[in-house]
Amino acid sequence: MAIIFEGNMFHLTTAHTLYQMGIDAFGILHHLWYGEKTDCSMQYLYNYPDVGFSGNPYEAGKLRTYSMDTLPLEYATVGNGDYRIPAAAAVHADGSCALDLRYESHKIYEGKYAIEGLPAVYADDSQAQTLEIRMRDAASGLVAVLRYGVLEASDVITRSVVFENEGAEALTLTKAHSVCLPLMDGTWDWLHFHGRHTMERQVERKELFHGIQQIGSTRGTSSHQQNPALILCEQGCTETSGLCIGAALMYSGSFQAQIEVDQLGQARMVMGIHPDQFSWKLERGARFSTPEVILSCSTQGLERLSQQFHAVIRNHVCRGSYQLSSRPVLINNWEATYFDFNEEKIFSIAKQASELGIDLMVLDDGWFGKRDDDCSGLGDWTVNEQKLKGGLAALVEKINALGMRFGLWFEPEMVSEDSDLYRAHPDWAIRIPDRDPVRSRYQLVLDLSREDVREYLYGSISSLLRENHIEYVKWDMNRSICDWNTETLPSTRQRELPHRYVLGLYELLERLTQEFPDVLFEGCSGGGGRFDAGMLYYCPQIWCSDDTDAHERTFIQYGTSFFYPVSTVGSHVSAVPNHQTGRTTSLETRGTVAMAGSFGYELDLNLLSEDEKQTVSEQVEHYRQLQSLIYNGSYHRLSDPYADGMAAWSFVSEDQACVLVQGVIYRAVPNALRRRLRLRGLHAQAHYRISGEEQVYSGSALMAGGVLLPRVMGDDVSFELYLELVKKA
Ligand code: GLA
């Protein structure tokens, strides 16, 4: 039993961790523990003095040491004497704001709860149990059902909250976070993943300080600037040792995560929809569900934590025909042609690609409407026959005849002012009457909270998919959203729009992915601007970054690897000098880096020399042979690219028999010793042979002493070692 209720305590156990809560005499739910498994109540660790200016609930009488301001509250709210960051806040009909949630009842059942209209971790009854704790604010009748999904074997606990208004009057939620997680002390570090367009998920690790530290996005998407995921870890926690807790929000809209270290040095983390752009009116009897947060805890450092997230995202978040299967090696024409192409050009790229063994031709932006640059055309999802003479179906047929599959780019959520769609439905764009809208890449955003907009998009996309043999869709989204306003809501409820937009997006994606289960959907937002567990529920891979420079990509992919499995990371070999950085790296290095993901090309292969073409065809073949190991093996970060002057990672098969080590050494150094790289995850007592060498090494030696990396000449030189187990002890 993963969930046990005993003596007013909840014990949520996973393979290696324990999550513990207790209900006190006043019905307050305390968070007692999340960490290493123990076999008793951790209540004994909590002791509170009488802290001045920390008030006491009325019924505590003379018990001045009992304060909401100091207790480790499992789900903190405003207005009840707790002055720290709340997880939830509401405004009642009378204008008051207090919320005081007390335990009412609970239930435990087999299986994992689902969330209406939102993506959520899924698992069958043998893999998960659910705990629902009903908490009630007696004065208003607002109920918060705290939901916990425990995936025991995966070391994962999910959290979500359902608010139900059982009171006599409507109220408005002004903050409704998905998780609140107290930590007994604040002497921790936290890692978050910041960046910008073409430079996503850079890793920053900081000590917690007294007060509030926070990350978030108010862009309507999860954003390039901050990823909706963070790690709290003990100071000194490394890849292989120490306690750490990860939290990934399964949401693709504006989000916030806050951590506060309070006056007693205790910490609290909350995470959910960004409250600056949110309020939600709850009529009598209405419900509101928050998105889900995936929590996981490792007592053995960051690598184990990442592996736990990789497994849960791959096995319990991603869906569809491509969830666990291999993916086609693709060629995308964007960096090869930008908007300047016709059917002959596309066919010539496809033809050359097919000769080199590539599986799928993706036609990117510019095939539709009037779209010769990024000023016009978005919204008009009909083929531009001036560019593609003979139409789309004819091109697809010709490409299929090469033995290649065909994929198409869409940016469904957008509209150009210079488009037939905008001329017909200017009211479909999100904008505030009497104000000029903010443009970004010359485009406006469609109001996905509107059913007629979703219906139009469903109709346009689904008929293209039905009428043409399209086996892949790239779902792009190329701006941040502001000017929030919709005709579908009264003025008092406009702040619901950012969340309703995301709900509309998910509804549309659900409809299309369910109707076309065999189409591979790849998410994208100017690269990785919406790289989150929410999108991964619909798209098993996401274009990781518009930066295709192999050197920069090692940092981006390093940051991405803390939460997201390599199968989700779209990664391409592109031309040099690189279009984003001007850097020139070798074809080998570009291949090695792109292979640590869902692999493809993005250049005009016709421009390569015969030798380079040969290399491409070998890379494609090589990737096919390794893809199962890359997708299914355990992923190990073997270096810190920020500190070690190189990127190095490895994949180890489940039976520890095959090991692929890859990486890039950033700078050649004259007259230096060969670098050593310690491996991980091998069978210590087994013996391994490195492909191409005679000598056999023990697993323990390879992990303690390492392998010697090649001496390199030049910068950004990649290496690859393949090891096979030859003998078990
Ligand atoms: C975004 C994507 C690119 C490409 C362009 C097309 O930037 O990330 O891969 O599709 O849009 O406009």
Short mmCIF file of C-alpha atoms and ligand atoms in Angstrom, two decimals, residues 197 332 334 339 364-366 371 374 409 411 441 474 476-478 524-528 543 545-546 602, ligand 1:
data_model
loop_
_atom_site.label_atom_id
_atom_site.label_comp_id
_atom_site.label_asym_id
_atom_site.label_seq_id
_atom_site.Cartn_x
_atom_site.Cartn_y
_atom_site.Cartn_z
CA HIS A 197 15.01 32.86 -27.37
CA ASN A 332 13.40 20.29 -42.18
CA TRP A 334 13.59 26.06 -42.51
CA PHE A 339 10.55 31.53 -46.95
CA ASP A 364 8.25 24.44 -42.56
CA ASP A 365 6.81 27.96 -42.55
CA GLY A 366 5.75 29.61 -45.82
CA ARG A 371 3.51 34.09 -46.88
CA ASP A 374 6.72 36.87 -41.64
CA TRP A 409 4.48 23.17 -40.12
CA GLU A 411 1.29 28.00 -36.28
CA ARG A 441 6.89 39.17 -35.29
CA LYS A 474 5.14 20.81 -36.23
CA ASP A 476 4.67 26.28 -33.57
CA MET A 477 3.84 29.38 -31.48
CA ASN A 478 5.98 32.40 -32.10
CA CYS A 524 7.63 24.27 -30.84
CA SER A 525 7.58 27.87 -29.71
CA GLY A 526 10.43 29.69 -31.39
CA GLY A 527 12.33 26.54 -30.41
CA GLY A 528 11.89 25.69 -26.76
CA TRP A 543 11.92 21.47 -30.97
CA SER A 545 15.80 25.53 -29.46
CA ASP A 546 16.08 27.71 -32.54
CA GLU A 602 17.97 21.28 -41.19
C1 GLA B 1 10.07 29.31 -35.28
C2 GLA B 1 10.56 27.88 -35.19
C3 GLA B 1 11.48 27.60 -36.33
C4 GLA B 1 10.77 27.84 -37.64
C5 GLA B 1 10.24 29.25 -37.68
C6 GLA B 1 9.37 29.47 -38.88
O1 GLA B 1 11.09 30.21 -35.02
O2 GLA B 1 11.16 27.62 -33.97
O3 GLA B 1 11.96 26.27 -36.26
O4 GLA B 1 9.72 26.92 -37.76
O5 GLA B 1 9.47 29.56 -36.53
O6 GLA B 1 8.83 30.73 -38.94
#
